[in-house]
Tab-separated table of C-alpha atoms in Angstrom:
chain	number	residue	atom	x	y	z
Y	26	GLY	CA	0.261	0.068	0.241
Y	27	GLN	CA	1.136	3.782	0.129
Y	28	ASN	CA	2.086	5.401	2.987
Y	29	ILE	CA	2.538	9.189	3.889
Y	30	ASP	CA	3.163	10.137	7.370
Y	31	GLN	CA	3.628	13.634	8.804
Y	32	PRO	CA	4.156	15.062	12.109
Y	33	THR	CA	0.159	15.914	12.934
Y	34	GLU	CA	0.389	18.950	14.867
Y	35	MET	CA	3.804	22.041	15.288
Y	36	THR	CA	4.665	24.506	17.415
Y	37	ALA	CA	6.701	27.786	16.922
Y	38	THR	CA	7.445	31.258	17.193
Y	39	GLU	CA	7.047	34.444	15.703
Y	40	GLY	CA	9.924	34.789	13.655
Y	41	ALA	CA	11.814	31.478	13.767
Y	42	ILE	CA	12.776	28.497	11.669
Y	43	VAL	CA	10.513	25.214	11.571
Y	44	GLN	CA	11.282	21.829	9.466
Y	45	ILE	CA	8.402	20.425	8.849
Y	46	ASN	CA	9.084	16.163	7.693
Y	47	CYS	CA	7.886	13.624	5.569
Y	48	THR	CA	8.269	9.917	5.259
Y	49	TYR	CA	6.973	8.123	2.651
Y	50	GLN	CA	6.917	4.571	0.999
Y	51	THR	CA	4.969	4.277	-1.692
Y	52	SER	CA	5.051	2.592	-5.917
Y	53	GLY	CA	5.727	4.397	-8.775
Y	54	PHE	CA	7.486	7.756	-7.069
Y	55	ASN	CA	7.168	10.536	-9.390
Y	56	GLY	CA	7.677	14.039	-7.404
Y	57	LEU	CA	6.477	14.894	-3.935
Y	58	PHE	CA	4.846	18.359	-3.669
Y	59	TRP	CA	4.067	20.370	-0.513
Y	60	TYR	CA	0.461	22.589	-0.561
Y	61	GLN	CA	-0.523	25.295	2.410
Y	62	GLN	CA	-4.125	24.818	3.211
Y	63	HIS	CA	-5.652	27.460	5.764
Y	64	ALA	CA	-9.276	26.437	7.363
Y	65	GLY	CA	-12.116	25.309	5.562
Y	66	GLU	CA	-9.833	26.743	2.195
Y	67	ALA	CA	-8.477	24.773	-0.664
Y	68	PRO	CA	-5.089	23.604	-0.706
Y	69	THR	CA	-2.424	26.150	-2.485
Y	70	PHE	CA	0.965	24.798	-4.178
Y	71	LEU	CA	4.117	25.365	-2.011
Y	72	SER	CA	6.860	23.159	-3.685
Y	73	TYR	CA	8.144	20.509	-5.938
Y	74	ASN	CA	10.889	17.640	-5.255
Y	75	VAL	CA	11.854	14.700	-8.195
Y	76	LEU	CA	15.045	15.238	-7.794
Y	77	ASP	CA	17.183	14.769	-4.738
Y	78	GLY	CA	18.101	17.967	-3.163
Y	79	LEU	CA	17.179	21.306	-1.970
Y	80	GLU	CA	14.741	23.661	-3.755
Y	81	GLU	CA	14.430	27.217	-2.522
Y	82	LYS	CA	11.753	29.424	-2.806
Y	83	GLY	CA	11.800	32.347	-1.266
Y	84	ARG	CA	10.549	31.704	3.047
Y	85	PHE	CA	10.131	28.145	1.940
Y	86	SER	CA	12.489	25.397	1.346
Y	87	SER	CA	11.935	21.327	0.930
Y	88	PHE	CA	14.433	19.103	0.614
Y	89	LEU	CA	13.949	15.586	-1.175
Y	90	SER	CA	16.217	11.938	-0.366
Y	91	ARG	CA	14.398	9.585	-2.164
Y	92	SER	CA	16.648	6.861	-1.136
Y	93	LYS	CA	14.927	7.420	1.879
Y	94	GLY	CA	12.311	7.860	0.996
Y	95	TYR	CA	11.905	11.099	2.711
Y	96	SER	CA	11.681	14.789	2.803
Y	97	TYR	CA	11.192	17.846	4.746
Y	98	LEU	CA	9.225	21.280	4.183
Y	99	LEU	CA	11.867	24.546	6.276
Y	100	LEU	CA	9.789	27.606	6.590
Y	101	LYS	CA	11.847	30.555	7.768
Y	102	GLU	CA	11.064	34.169	9.499
Y	103	LEU	CA	8.134	32.239	10.596
Y	104	GLN	CA	5.644	35.250	10.093
Y	105	MET	CA	1.525	34.582	11.886
Y	106	LYS	CA	-0.158	34.469	8.916
Y	107	ASP	CA	2.173	30.927	8.319
Y	108	SER	CA	-0.341	28.762	10.751
Y	109	ALA	CA	-2.160	26.811	8.795
Y	110	SER	CA	-1.655	22.620	7.716
Y	111	TYR	CA	0.998	21.482	6.043
Y	112	LEU	CA	0.517	18.448	2.997
Y	113	CYS	CA	3.395	16.144	2.147
Y	114	ALA	CA	1.755	14.705	-1.500
Y	115	VAL	CA	2.919	12.002	-3.682
Y	116	LYS	CA	3.044	11.503	-6.894
Y	117	LEU	CA	2.192	8.041	-8.494
Y	118	TYR	CA	2.624	7.208	-11.727
Y	119	VAL	CA	1.791	3.536	-13.108
Y	120	TYR	CA	2.194	3.112	-17.236
Y	121	ASN	CA	-1.188	3.407	-19.007
Y	122	GLN	CA	-2.674	4.174	-15.658
Y	123	GLY	CA	-2.308	7.830	-15.310
Y	124	GLY	CA	-1.080	9.574	-12.417
Y	125	LYS	CA	-2.538	10.020	-8.541
Y	126	LEU	CA	-1.241	13.078	-6.254
Y	127	ILE	CA	-1.813	10.967	-2.764
Y	128	PHE	CA	-1.683	13.352	0.366
Y	129	GLY	CA	0.000	12.194	3.862
Y	130	GLN	CA	-2.695	13.988	6.860
Y	131	GLY	CA	-1.382	17.166	7.008
Y	132	THR	CA	0.920	19.121	9.751
Y	133	GLU	CA	-1.118	21.366	11.675
Y	134	LEU	CA	1.525	24.532	12.247
Y	135	SER	CA	0.222	27.477	15.199
Y	136	VAL	CA	2.445	30.411	15.110
Y	137	LYS	CA	3.400	32.061	18.368
Y	138	PRO	CA	3.794	35.889	19.344
E	3	ASP	CA	-7.179	32.728	-6.804
E	4	SER	CA	-6.207	29.590	-8.354
E	5	GLY	CA	-8.513	29.396	-11.483
E	6	VAL	CA	-10.705	26.217	-10.869
E	7	THR	CA	-14.743	26.963	-10.555
E	8	GLN	CA	-16.191	24.889	-8.132
E	9	THR	CA	-19.956	25.031	-8.328
E	10	PRO	CA	-22.203	24.509	-5.404
E	11	LYS	CA	-20.102	26.618	-2.423
E	12	HIS	CA	-22.070	24.645	0.290
E	13	LEU	CA	-24.930	21.451	-0.018
E	14	ILE	CA	-27.202	20.432	2.373
E	15	THR	CA	-29.725	17.701	1.569
E	16	ALA	CA	-30.800	14.207	3.371
E	17	THR	CA	-29.696	11.109	3.696
E	18	GLY	CA	-30.808	8.901	0.485
E	19	GLN	CA	-30.259	12.008	-1.740
E	20	ARG	CA	-28.295	11.978	-4.805
E	21	VAL	CA	-26.027	15.097	-5.368
E	22	THR	CA	-24.217	16.856	-8.712
E	23	LEU	CA	-20.931	19.049	-8.126
E	24	ARG	CA	-19.740	20.533	-10.524
E	25	CYS	CA	-15.685	21.912	-11.177
E	26	SER	CA	-14.579	24.168	-14.271
E	27	PRO	CA	-10.509	23.765	-14.585
E	28	ARG	CA	-8.321	26.545	-15.300
E	29	SER	CA	-7.987	27.825	-18.461
E	30	GLY	CA	-6.266	25.231	-20.636
E	31	ASP	CA	-5.871	22.448	-18.241
E	32	LEU	CA	-6.819	19.215	-19.524
E	33	SER	CA	-6.280	17.310	-16.053
E	34	VAL	CA	-9.075	17.568	-13.111
E	35	TYR	CA	-8.849	15.648	-10.643
E	36	TRP	CA	-11.720	15.339	-7.275
E	37	TYR	CA	-10.971	15.087	-3.725
E	38	GLN	CA	-12.802	14.092	-0.514
E	39	GLN	CA	-11.672	15.910	2.737
E	40	SER	CA	-13.588	15.547	6.027
E	41	LEU	CA	-12.205	16.233	9.320
E	42	ASP	CA	-10.611	12.750	10.726
E	43	GLN	CA	-9.282	11.516	6.804
E	44	GLY	CA	-7.171	14.143	5.413
E	45	LEU	CA	-7.606	14.481	1.326
E	46	GLN	CA	-8.346	11.432	-0.565
E	47	PHE	CA	-8.266	10.354	-3.572
E	48	LEU	CA	-11.343	9.960	-5.632
E	49	ILE	CA	-11.061	10.063	-9.447
E	50	GLN	CA	-8.457	11.983	-12.537
E	51	TYR	CA	-9.957	13.015	-15.440
E	52	TYR	CA	-7.310	14.109	-18.612
E	53	ASN	CA	-9.599	15.532	-21.396
E	54	GLY	CA	-12.211	13.208	-21.270
E	55	GLU	CA	-11.378	10.219	-20.225
E	56	GLU	CA	-10.667	8.400	-17.059
E	57	ARG	CA	-7.126	7.906	-16.399
E	58	ALA	CA	-6.521	6.988	-12.145
E	59	LYS	CA	-9.135	5.887	-9.772
E	60	GLY	CA	-8.487	6.153	-6.087
E	61	ASN	CA	-11.101	4.938	-3.023
E	62	ILE	CA	-13.974	5.965	-4.894
E	63	LEU	CA	-17.521	4.626	-3.511
E	64	GLU	CA	-19.874	2.440	-6.237
E	65	ARG	CA	-22.626	5.207	-5.626
E	66	PHE	CA	-20.388	8.247	-6.650
E	67	SER	CA	-19.528	8.403	-10.540
E	68	ALA	CA	-17.733	11.471	-12.511
E	69	GLN	CA	-17.155	12.296	-15.777
E	70	GLN	CA	-15.472	15.544	-17.677
E	71	PHE	CA	-17.095	17.461	-20.924
E	72	PRO	CA	-16.268	17.828	-24.328
E	73	ASP	CA	-15.201	21.641	-22.901
E	74	LEU	CA	-13.517	19.726	-20.203
E	75	HIS	CA	-15.603	20.790	-17.030
E	76	SER	CA	-16.447	17.770	-14.616
E	77	GLU	CA	-18.892	16.878	-12.479
E	78	LEU	CA	-19.172	14.927	-9.770
E	79	ASN	CA	-22.336	12.219	-8.966
E	80	LEU	CA	-23.306	12.092	-5.411
E	81	SER	CA	-26.298	9.369	-4.583
E	82	SER	CA	-27.905	7.709	-1.923
E	83	LEU	CA	-26.199	9.514	0.162
E	84	GLU	CA	-25.038	8.879	3.819
E	85	LEU	CA	-24.501	10.676	6.787
E	86	GLY	CA	-20.987	9.395	6.141
E	87	ASP	CA	-20.463	11.217	2.639
E	88	SER	CA	-20.773	14.902	4.573
E	89	ALA	CA	-17.746	16.841	3.381
E	90	LEU	CA	-15.928	19.083	1.259
E	91	TYR	CA	-15.034	17.707	-1.735
E	92	PHE	CA	-12.309	19.439	-3.600
E	93	CYS	CA	-12.032	19.662	-7.394
E	94	ALA	CA	-8.093	20.488	-9.127
E	95	SER	CA	-6.796	20.686	-12.516
E	96	SER	CA	-3.504	20.615	-13.600
E	97	ALA	CA	-2.423	21.001	-17.693
E	98	GLN	CA	-1.074	17.206	-17.414
E	99	GLY	CA	-2.057	14.253	-16.378
E	100	ALA	CA	-1.979	10.564	-18.083
E	101	GLY	CA	1.903	11.135	-18.465
E	102	PRO	CA	4.939	11.020	-16.241
E	103	TYR	CA	5.475	14.256	-16.040
E	104	ASN	CA	4.667	16.684	-13.288
E	105	SER	CA	3.172	20.233	-13.052
E	106	PRO	CA	1.182	21.086	-9.436
E	107	LEU	CA	-2.530	20.164	-9.161
E	108	HIS	CA	-4.078	24.253	-8.479
E	109	PHE	CA	-7.790	23.367	-6.145
E	110	GLY	CA	-11.025	25.414	-6.686
E	111	ASN	CA	-12.140	26.569	-3.556
E	112	GLY	CA	-14.515	23.210	-1.958
E	113	THR	CA	-17.640	22.163	-1.800
E	114	ARG	CA	-19.211	21.821	1.688
E	115	LEU	CA	-21.622	18.929	1.632
E	116	THR	CA	-23.652	18.312	4.589
E	117	VAL	CA	-25.269	15.068	4.811
E	118	THR	CA	-28.714	15.382	7.759
C-alpha cells in the first residue's frame, strides 16, 4: 500500500525557523509536492521536488531524499499568517494508468507571537 | 484565485438523496481531479480525468461517479447519500495528466456537503 507520514501538530514562534518532516513508502514515485491549507480553504501549491536535494523558494525550502523516502519543508522567518496545515503529497505514476497525487494527513502548524 | 471554479459552495441535503457537484478547470488545463476531505480522513483522492477520459481511480465508492465533458468541465455525482458522506469536496486541475511529467495541481475552493 501507499503510506505517507507527517507529524500531526507543531508549534513555533514568530520569526523562528521550523522544519516539517514527511516520510513515505509508495510505489511508482514520481515527485513530491508540498501544499499549504488554511482551515476551510483550498490547498495552495508551495513546492515540488523530483530529484534529490534542496529547492528554495523565498522563505520556503523543500528537501528530498528518494533513497530514504524522506522530505522536509523548511519555513524561515515565520509569520503569524503561516499558521496553517502543511500537506505532503506524493505523485504516483503507473504506466497507462495515469497519475494520482496522494496526500498525507497534514501537519497543523501554530505560530505563536 | 487558482482559476478553478466549483459550484455550489455549500450543499445541504438529506440521506438517500443524490447531488451533483460541478467543476470548471483553469483555462488550458486538461486534467481534473476530485478529492474528498473530511475531518478525520485528510484529502482522499477519488478520481482523475484527462481530456475527457478516466485516467486514475482512488477510493471512490460505487455510489459516486464522475465525468469530464468536451468543454473540459467535470461533474461529480453522489447518490444514496449517507451521513458519512458529509465532507469538503475539492476539484483540482493541472496542465498534464496521463504521463510521468508533473505540473502542480491547482485546487478550487471546494463544495461543502452536509448530509442530514
